[in-house]
């Protein structure tokens, strides 16, 4: 039997429910009995492997003595993601779990802050730049598979067209602007695209120049996703060779937020960043 994916919301909800149960001195068996389940169900709910229904939450609130309305509202918001359907789910079978979680996070975030040290962030890529990256990352893809993943990356960018687009901040190193994936023409087109995107009030692009002598080591590329009340959730996604890792622990998230602030202060202001991007694009066009 295949169990539901452990999303960031489910993990956060489960951890909070476990803390509330333990604080109330309620055993897993007693909690399970209250919701007409068994200890395994409670265990899976508290580790984010099993969905918690609204009715089960209300029963647990009473059992654990949760009277704080703000806390109850937050936990209900965390649990509600199980009912949501998103545009990419029809392709779910072709996607790795880590990538599905990235799409989940992206789809509903109110603010996204990304740091990239190697490539232009996916949400800002042109189709030709994306195709060059994806084909270079895996030589085993068929032409049909390549088209699928490129189209998927382009579809992700529709979040900027919705009625309440996220506030998106991208911080990249200057090296990203010189790496000619697909060749100089592809890169020049990509850089012009970044300059165009920067005109949007929802998108901020900053570049850490080669001349910056004070640079914060982030340990690699990452993104911070933030969600408004009542969800009040921040999640960091860290990229690694085999996929990505999502982190929700408050202390860890706070550490990445501090790193992000340092990276932002190391970068050129948005206006000067776009001037640098445009200058590099002009240089490529005259080669």
mmCIF file of C-alpha atoms in Angstrom:
data_model
loop_
_atom_site.group_PDB
_atom_site.id
_atom_site.type_symbol
_atom_site.label_atom_id
_atom_site.label_comp_id
_atom_site.label_asym_id
_atom_site.label_seq_id
_atom_site.Cartn_x
_atom_site.Cartn_y
_atom_site.Cartn_z
ATOM 1 C CA UNK A 1 0.000 0.000 0.000
ATOM 2 C CA UNK A 2 1.375 3.374 -1.012
ATOM 3 C CA UNK A 3 1.086 6.013 1.712
ATOM 4 C CA UNK A 4 0.659 9.770 1.100
ATOM 5 C CA UNK A 5 3.765 11.864 0.625
ATOM 6 C CA UNK A 6 5.284 13.562 3.662
ATOM 7 C CA UNK A 7 4.845 17.202 2.694
ATOM 8 C CA UNK A 8 6.268 20.114 4.643
ATOM 9 C CA UNK A 9 2.832 20.934 6.009
ATOM 10 C CA UNK A 10 2.185 17.382 7.170
ATOM 11 C CA UNK A 11 5.567 17.154 8.853
ATOM 12 C CA UNK A 12 5.011 20.468 10.637
ATOM 13 C CA UNK A 13 1.469 19.527 11.664
ATOM 14 C CA UNK A 14 2.592 16.128 12.925
ATOM 15 C CA UNK A 15 5.399 17.602 15.015
ATOM 16 C CA UNK A 16 3.015 20.126 16.573
ATOM 17 C CA UNK A 17 0.399 17.465 17.352
ATOM 18 C CA UNK A 18 2.994 15.272 18.999
ATOM 19 C CA UNK A 19 4.214 18.189 21.138
ATOM 20 C CA UNK A 20 0.643 18.992 22.183
ATOM 21 C CA UNK A 21 -0.105 15.348 23.010
ATOM 22 C CA UNK A 22 3.016 14.973 25.121
ATOM 23 C CA UNK A 23 2.406 18.294 26.886
ATOM 24 C CA UNK A 24 -1.106 17.095 27.747
ATOM 25 C CA UNK A 25 0.223 13.779 29.059
ATOM 26 C CA UNK A 26 -1.873 11.761 26.615
ATOM 27 C CA UNK A 27 -0.551 8.406 25.435
ATOM 28 C CA UNK A 28 -0.520 7.459 21.734
ATOM 29 C CA UNK A 29 -3.005 4.693 22.538
ATOM 30 C CA UNK A 30 -5.452 7.122 24.160
ATOM 31 C CA UNK A 31 -5.150 9.537 21.237
ATOM 32 C CA UNK A 32 -5.700 6.700 18.775
ATOM 33 C CA UNK A 33 -8.796 5.509 20.629
ATOM 34 C CA UNK A 34 -10.267 9.019 20.568
ATOM 35 C CA UNK A 35 -10.120 9.146 16.753
ATOM 36 C CA UNK A 36 -11.122 5.493 16.348
ATOM 37 C CA UNK A 37 -7.716 4.464 15.079
ATOM 38 C CA UNK A 38 -4.700 2.598 16.373
ATOM 39 C CA UNK A 39 -1.255 3.568 17.609
ATOM 40 C CA UNK A 40 0.176 3.144 14.106
ATOM 41 C CA UNK A 41 -2.205 5.775 12.728
ATOM 42 C CA UNK A 42 -1.240 8.286 15.408
ATOM 43 C CA UNK A 43 2.441 7.541 14.784
ATOM 44 C CA UNK A 44 2.052 8.088 11.052
ATOM 45 C CA UNK A 45 0.122 11.313 11.596
ATOM 46 C CA UNK A 46 2.800 12.645 13.943
ATOM 47 C CA UNK A 47 5.566 11.853 11.449
ATOM 48 C CA UNK A 48 3.659 13.445 8.569
ATOM 49 C CA UNK A 49 2.990 10.171 6.768
ATOM 50 C CA UNK A 50 -0.769 10.176 7.203
ATOM 51 C CA UNK A 51 -3.335 12.884 6.613
ATOM 52 C CA UNK A 52 -5.280 14.300 9.588
ATOM 53 C CA UNK A 53 -8.918 15.154 8.899
ATOM 54 C CA UNK A 54 -10.672 18.239 10.252
ATOM 55 C CA UNK A 55 -12.912 16.044 12.437
ATOM 56 C CA UNK A 56 -9.897 14.215 13.886
ATOM 57 C CA UNK A 57 -8.253 17.547 14.629
ATOM 58 C CA UNK A 58 -11.279 18.794 16.537
ATOM 59 C CA UNK A 59 -11.322 15.600 18.629
ATOM 60 C CA UNK A 60 -7.598 15.918 19.364
ATOM 61 C CA UNK A 61 -7.971 19.619 20.246
ATOM 62 C CA UNK A 62 -10.499 18.654 22.916
ATOM 63 C CA UNK A 63 -8.405 15.736 24.162
ATOM 64 C CA UNK A 64 -5.237 17.822 24.382
ATOM 65 C CA UNK A 65 -6.980 20.858 25.861
ATOM 66 C CA UNK A 66 -6.097 23.191 22.980
ATOM 67 C CA UNK A 67 -8.126 26.321 23.691
ATOM 68 C CA UNK A 68 -5.990 28.880 21.843
ATOM 69 C CA UNK A 69 -8.076 29.850 18.790
ATOM 70 C CA UNK A 70 -5.046 31.176 16.894
ATOM 71 C CA UNK A 71 -3.224 27.879 17.409
ATOM 72 C CA UNK A 72 -6.270 25.872 16.371
ATOM 73 C CA UNK A 73 -6.684 27.993 13.226
ATOM 74 C CA UNK A 74 -3.013 27.483 12.333
ATOM 75 C CA UNK A 75 -3.181 23.716 12.735
ATOM 76 C CA UNK A 76 -6.374 23.518 10.674
ATOM 77 C CA UNK A 77 -4.629 25.506 7.917
ATOM 78 C CA UNK A 78 -1.686 23.107 7.989
ATOM 79 C CA UNK A 79 -4.057 20.144 7.661
ATOM 80 C CA UNK A 80 -6.071 21.640 4.790
ATOM 81 C CA UNK A 81 -3.408 20.951 2.134
ATOM 82 C CA UNK A 82 -4.607 17.384 1.808
ATOM 83 C CA UNK A 83 -7.694 18.643 -0.020
ATOM 84 C CA UNK A 84 -5.865 20.770 -2.562
ATOM 85 C CA UNK A 85 -5.356 19.810 -6.196
ATOM 86 C CA UNK A 86 -2.668 21.497 -8.235
ATOM 87 C CA UNK A 87 -2.091 21.793 -11.963
ATOM 88 C CA UNK A 88 0.901 19.447 -12.081
ATOM 89 C CA UNK A 89 -0.703 16.433 -10.401
ATOM 90 C CA UNK A 90 -1.780 14.919 -13.702
ATOM 91 C CA UNK A 91 1.957 14.411 -14.363
ATOM 92 C CA UNK A 92 2.679 13.082 -10.872
ATOM 93 C CA UNK A 93 3.854 9.671 -12.064
ATOM 94 C CA UNK A 94 6.771 11.198 -13.973
ATOM 95 C CA UNK A 95 8.091 13.293 -11.095
ATOM 96 C CA UNK A 96 10.346 12.454 -8.158
ATOM 97 C CA UNK A 97 8.892 13.071 -4.692
ATOM 98 C CA UNK A 98 11.425 15.803 -3.946
ATOM 99 C CA UNK A 99 10.407 17.675 -7.072
ATOM 100 C CA UNK A 100 6.713 17.268 -6.237
ATOM 101 C CA UNK A 101 7.354 18.914 -2.912
ATOM 102 C CA UNK A 102 9.109 21.817 -4.638
ATOM 103 C CA UNK A 103 6.047 22.285 -6.838
ATOM 104 C CA UNK A 104 3.787 22.146 -3.786
ATOM 105 C CA UNK A 105 5.846 24.805 -2.053
ATOM 106 C CA UNK A 106 6.032 27.001 -5.118
ATOM 107 C CA UNK A 107 2.330 26.835 -5.926
ATOM 108 C CA UNK A 108 1.062 28.554 -2.791
ATOM 109 C CA UNK A 109 3.937 30.570 -1.318
ATOM 110 C CA UNK A 110 3.321 34.253 -0.679
ATOM 111 C CA UNK A 111 7.046 35.012 -0.824
ATOM 112 C CA UNK A 112 9.907 33.099 -2.423
ATOM 113 C CA UNK A 113 13.554 34.038 -1.932
ATOM 114 C CA UNK A 114 16.089 32.000 -3.896
ATOM 115 C CA UNK A 115 19.879 31.948 -3.980
ATOM 116 C CA UNK A 116 21.592 30.340 -6.974
ATOM 117 C CA UNK A 117 25.333 30.055 -7.452
ATOM 118 C CA UNK A 118 25.372 28.032 -10.694
ATOM 119 C CA UNK A 119 22.335 28.656 -12.898
ATOM 120 C CA UNK A 120 19.495 31.109 -13.417
ATOM 121 C CA UNK A 121 16.624 30.033 -11.115
ATOM 122 C CA UNK A 122 14.044 27.864 -12.879
ATOM 123 C CA UNK A 123 11.216 30.363 -12.418
ATOM 124 C CA UNK A 124 13.187 32.930 -14.427
ATOM 125 C CA UNK A 125 14.528 30.729 -17.221
ATOM 126 C CA UNK A 126 13.765 31.057 -20.913
ATOM 127 C CA UNK A 127 12.652 27.987 -22.831
ATOM 128 C CA UNK A 128 15.928 27.660 -24.750
ATOM 129 C CA UNK A 129 18.064 28.111 -21.623
ATOM 130 C CA UNK A 130 15.946 25.535 -19.766
ATOM 131 C CA UNK A 131 16.272 23.079 -22.650
ATOM 132 C CA UNK A 132 20.063 23.474 -22.663
ATOM 133 C CA UNK A 133 20.238 22.862 -18.917
ATOM 134 C CA UNK A 134 17.895 19.882 -18.848
ATOM 135 C CA UNK A 135 19.454 18.157 -21.847
ATOM 136 C CA UNK A 136 22.907 18.673 -20.374
ATOM 137 C CA UNK A 137 21.867 17.284 -16.990
ATOM 138 C CA UNK A 138 20.661 13.989 -18.448
ATOM 139 C CA UNK A 139 21.817 12.610 -21.794
ATOM 140 C CA UNK A 140 19.420 9.656 -21.447
ATOM 141 C CA UNK A 141 16.258 11.719 -21.983
ATOM 142 C CA UNK A 142 14.293 11.087 -25.147
ATOM 143 C CA UNK A 143 13.204 14.101 -27.194
ATOM 144 C CA UNK A 144 9.670 13.631 -25.871
ATOM 145 C CA UNK A 145 10.864 13.544 -22.252
ATOM 146 C CA UNK A 146 13.016 16.621 -22.790
ATOM 147 C CA UNK A 147 10.024 18.508 -24.199
ATOM 148 C CA UNK A 148 7.928 17.405 -21.232
ATOM 149 C CA UNK A 149 10.355 18.687 -18.613
ATOM 150 C CA UNK A 150 10.981 21.948 -20.465
ATOM 151 C CA UNK A 151 7.226 22.535 -20.801
ATOM 152 C CA UNK A 152 6.799 21.726 -17.115
ATOM 153 C CA UNK A 153 9.414 24.328 -16.180
ATOM 154 C CA UNK A 154 7.683 26.924 -18.332
ATOM 155 C CA UNK A 155 4.302 26.045 -16.785
ATOM 156 C CA UNK A 156 5.720 26.664 -13.310
ATOM 157 C CA UNK A 157 6.217 30.301 -14.232
ATOM 158 C CA UNK A 158 2.449 30.787 -14.443
ATOM 159 C CA UNK A 159 2.482 31.582 -10.707
ATOM 160 C CA UNK A 160 3.483 35.112 -11.725
ATOM 161 C CA UNK A 161 0.290 35.436 -13.789
ATOM 162 C CA UNK A 162 -2.164 34.536 -11.052
ATOM 163 C CA UNK A 163 -4.235 37.116 -9.200
ATOM 164 C CA UNK A 164 -1.988 37.058 -6.144
ATOM 165 C CA UNK A 165 1.512 36.349 -7.462
ATOM 166 C CA UNK A 166 4.282 35.665 -4.944
ATOM 167 C CA UNK A 167 6.847 38.300 -4.116
ATOM 168 C CA UNK A 168 9.905 36.697 -5.671
ATOM 169 C CA UNK A 169 13.524 37.595 -4.939
ATOM 170 C CA UNK A 170 16.405 35.922 -6.768
ATOM 171 C CA UNK A 171 20.015 36.388 -5.718
ATOM 172 C CA UNK A 172 22.646 35.003 -8.089
ATOM 173 C CA UNK A 173 26.407 35.180 -8.289
ATOM 174 C CA UNK A 174 27.913 37.000 -11.263
ATOM 175 C CA UNK A 175 29.332 33.695 -12.496
ATOM 176 C CA UNK A 176 25.773 32.603 -13.337
ATOM 177 C CA UNK A 177 25.591 35.471 -15.842
ATOM 178 C CA UNK A 178 28.699 34.288 -17.689
ATOM 179 C CA UNK A 179 28.110 30.525 -17.847
ATOM 180 C CA UNK A 180 27.108 29.952 -21.475
ATOM 181 C CA UNK A 181 24.711 27.023 -21.249
ATOM 182 C CA UNK A 182 23.507 26.482 -24.816
ATOM 183 C CA UNK A 183 25.994 29.027 -26.180
ATOM 184 C CA UNK A 184 26.336 32.840 -26.172
ATOM 185 C CA UNK A 185 23.085 33.502 -28.040
ATOM 186 C CA UNK A 186 21.053 31.451 -25.579
ATOM 187 C CA UNK A 187 22.688 33.210 -22.644
ATOM 188 C CA UNK A 188 22.192 36.656 -24.174
ATOM 189 C CA UNK A 189 18.496 35.920 -24.650
ATOM 190 C CA UNK A 190 18.294 34.706 -21.046
ATOM 191 C CA UNK A 191 19.942 37.840 -19.708
ATOM 192 C CA UNK A 192 17.609 40.090 -21.695
ATOM 193 C CA UNK A 193 14.728 38.090 -20.256
ATOM 194 C CA UNK A 194 15.987 38.757 -16.725
ATOM 195 C CA UNK A 195 16.131 42.476 -17.479
ATOM 196 C CA UNK A 196 12.534 42.363 -18.743
ATOM 197 C CA UNK A 197 11.320 40.393 -15.730
ATOM 198 C CA UNK A 198 12.873 42.918 -13.378
ATOM 199 C CA UNK A 199 10.280 45.456 -14.538
ATOM 200 C CA UNK A 200 7.622 43.483 -12.656
ATOM 201 C CA UNK A 201 6.839 44.837 -9.166
ATOM 202 C CA UNK A 202 6.676 41.228 -7.956
ATOM 203 C CA UNK A 203 10.172 40.202 -9.058
ATOM 204 C CA UNK A 204 13.489 41.401 -7.623
ATOM 205 C CA UNK A 205 16.821 40.246 -9.049
ATOM 206 C CA UNK A 206 20.158 40.938 -7.373
ATOM 207 C CA UNK A 207 23.662 39.953 -8.418
ATOM 208 C CA UNK A 208 26.666 39.329 -6.175
ATOM 209 C CA UNK A 209 29.509 40.729 -8.308
ATOM 210 C CA UNK A 210 32.963 39.260 -8.756
ATOM 211 C CA UNK A 211 34.306 42.368 -7.025
ATOM 212 C CA UNK A 212 32.497 41.608 -3.767
ATOM 213 C CA UNK A 213 35.177 40.874 -1.189
ATOM 214 C CA UNK A 214 32.807 39.970 1.668
ATOM 215 C CA UNK A 215 30.816 36.909 0.698
ATOM 216 C CA UNK A 216 28.723 34.621 2.883
ATOM 217 C CA UNK A 217 29.152 30.890 2.279
ATOM 218 C CA UNK A 218 25.622 29.499 2.036
ATOM 219 C CA UNK A 219 26.747 25.910 1.568
ATOM 220 C CA UNK A 220 24.960 25.795 -1.795
ATOM 221 C CA UNK A 221 21.836 26.961 -3.584
ATOM 222 C CA UNK A 222 18.576 27.140 -1.634
ATOM 223 C CA UNK A 223 15.134 28.729 -1.570
ATOM 224 C CA UNK A 224 13.022 30.064 1.276
ATOM 225 C CA UNK A 225 9.249 29.765 0.893
ATOM 226 C CA UNK A 226 6.983 31.820 3.144
ATOM 227 C CA UNK A 227 3.238 31.539 3.678
ATOM 228 C CA UNK A 228 0.920 34.125 5.254
ATOM 229 C CA UNK A 229 -1.490 33.780 8.170
ATOM 230 C CA UNK A 230 -3.173 31.578 9.165
ATOM 231 C CA UNK A 231 -0.616 29.106 7.816
ATOM 232 C CA UNK A 232 2.383 31.080 9.124
ATOM 233 C CA UNK A 233 4.903 28.601 7.742
ATOM 234 C CA UNK A 234 8.431 29.054 6.396
ATOM 235 C CA UNK A 235 10.222 26.225 4.594
ATOM 236 C CA UNK A 236 13.783 26.098 3.280
ATOM 237 C CA UNK A 237 14.593 23.847 0.342
ATOM 238 C CA UNK A 238 18.263 22.961 -0.075
ATOM 239 C CA UNK A 239 19.476 21.477 -3.331
ATOM 240 C CA UNK A 240 21.819 18.489 -3.458
ATOM 241 C CA UNK A 241 23.042 16.019 -6.058
ATOM 242 C CA UNK A 242 20.138 13.574 -5.741
ATOM 243 C CA UNK A 243 17.352 16.114 -5.326
ATOM 244 C CA UNK A 244 16.415 18.521 -2.573
ATOM 245 C CA UNK A 245 15.897 18.552 1.175
ATOM 246 C CA UNK A 246 13.105 20.514 2.863
ATOM 247 C CA UNK A 247 13.736 21.991 6.302
ATOM 248 C CA UNK A 248 11.014 23.398 8.571
ATOM 249 C CA UNK A 249 12.658 23.521 11.997
ATOM 250 C CA UNK A 250 12.308 27.092 13.287
ATOM 251 C CA UNK A 251 15.953 27.405 14.316
ATOM 252 C CA UNK A 252 17.236 26.043 11.005
ATOM 253 C CA UNK A 253 14.930 28.282 8.989
ATOM 254 C CA UNK A 254 16.080 31.294 11.026
ATOM 255 C CA UNK A 255 19.702 30.410 10.221
ATOM 256 C CA UNK A 256 18.981 30.359 6.488
ATOM 257 C CA UNK A 257 17.072 33.608 6.760
ATOM 258 C CA UNK A 258 20.143 35.242 8.293
ATOM 259 C CA UNK A 259 22.311 33.842 5.501
ATOM 260 C CA UNK A 260 19.852 35.178 2.946
ATOM 261 C CA UNK A 261 20.000 38.632 4.503
ATOM 262 C CA UNK A 262 23.809 38.567 4.313
ATOM 263 C CA UNK A 263 23.723 37.450 0.692
ATOM 264 C CA UNK A 264 21.289 40.224 -0.124
ATOM 265 C CA UNK A 265 23.537 42.805 1.495
ATOM 266 C CA UNK A 266 26.528 41.416 -0.442
ATOM 267 C CA UNK A 267 24.677 41.827 -3.728
ATOM 268 C CA UNK A 268 24.323 44.924 -5.860
ATOM 269 C CA UNK A 269 21.043 46.819 -5.469
ATOM 270 C CA UNK A 270 18.360 45.723 -7.978
ATOM 271 C CA UNK A 271 18.940 48.661 -10.328
ATOM 272 C CA UNK A 272 22.708 48.178 -10.534
ATOM 273 C CA UNK A 273 22.219 44.425 -10.824
ATOM 274 C CA UNK A 274 20.079 44.889 -13.935
ATOM 275 C CA UNK A 275 22.638 47.297 -15.374
ATOM 276 C CA UNK A 276 25.301 44.611 -14.970
ATOM 277 C CA UNK A 277 23.034 41.974 -16.531
ATOM 278 C CA UNK A 278 22.271 44.232 -19.502
ATOM 279 C CA UNK A 279 25.956 45.059 -19.946
ATOM 280 C CA UNK A 280 26.936 41.382 -20.101
ATOM 281 C CA UNK A 281 24.108 40.720 -22.583
ATOM 282 C CA UNK A 282 25.337 43.532 -24.854
ATOM 283 C CA UNK A 283 28.845 42.115 -24.713
ATOM 284 C CA UNK A 284 27.598 38.706 -25.823
ATOM 285 C CA UNK A 285 25.625 40.220 -28.685
ATOM 286 C CA UNK A 286 28.724 41.965 -30.050
ATOM 287 C CA UNK A 287 31.036 38.949 -29.865
#
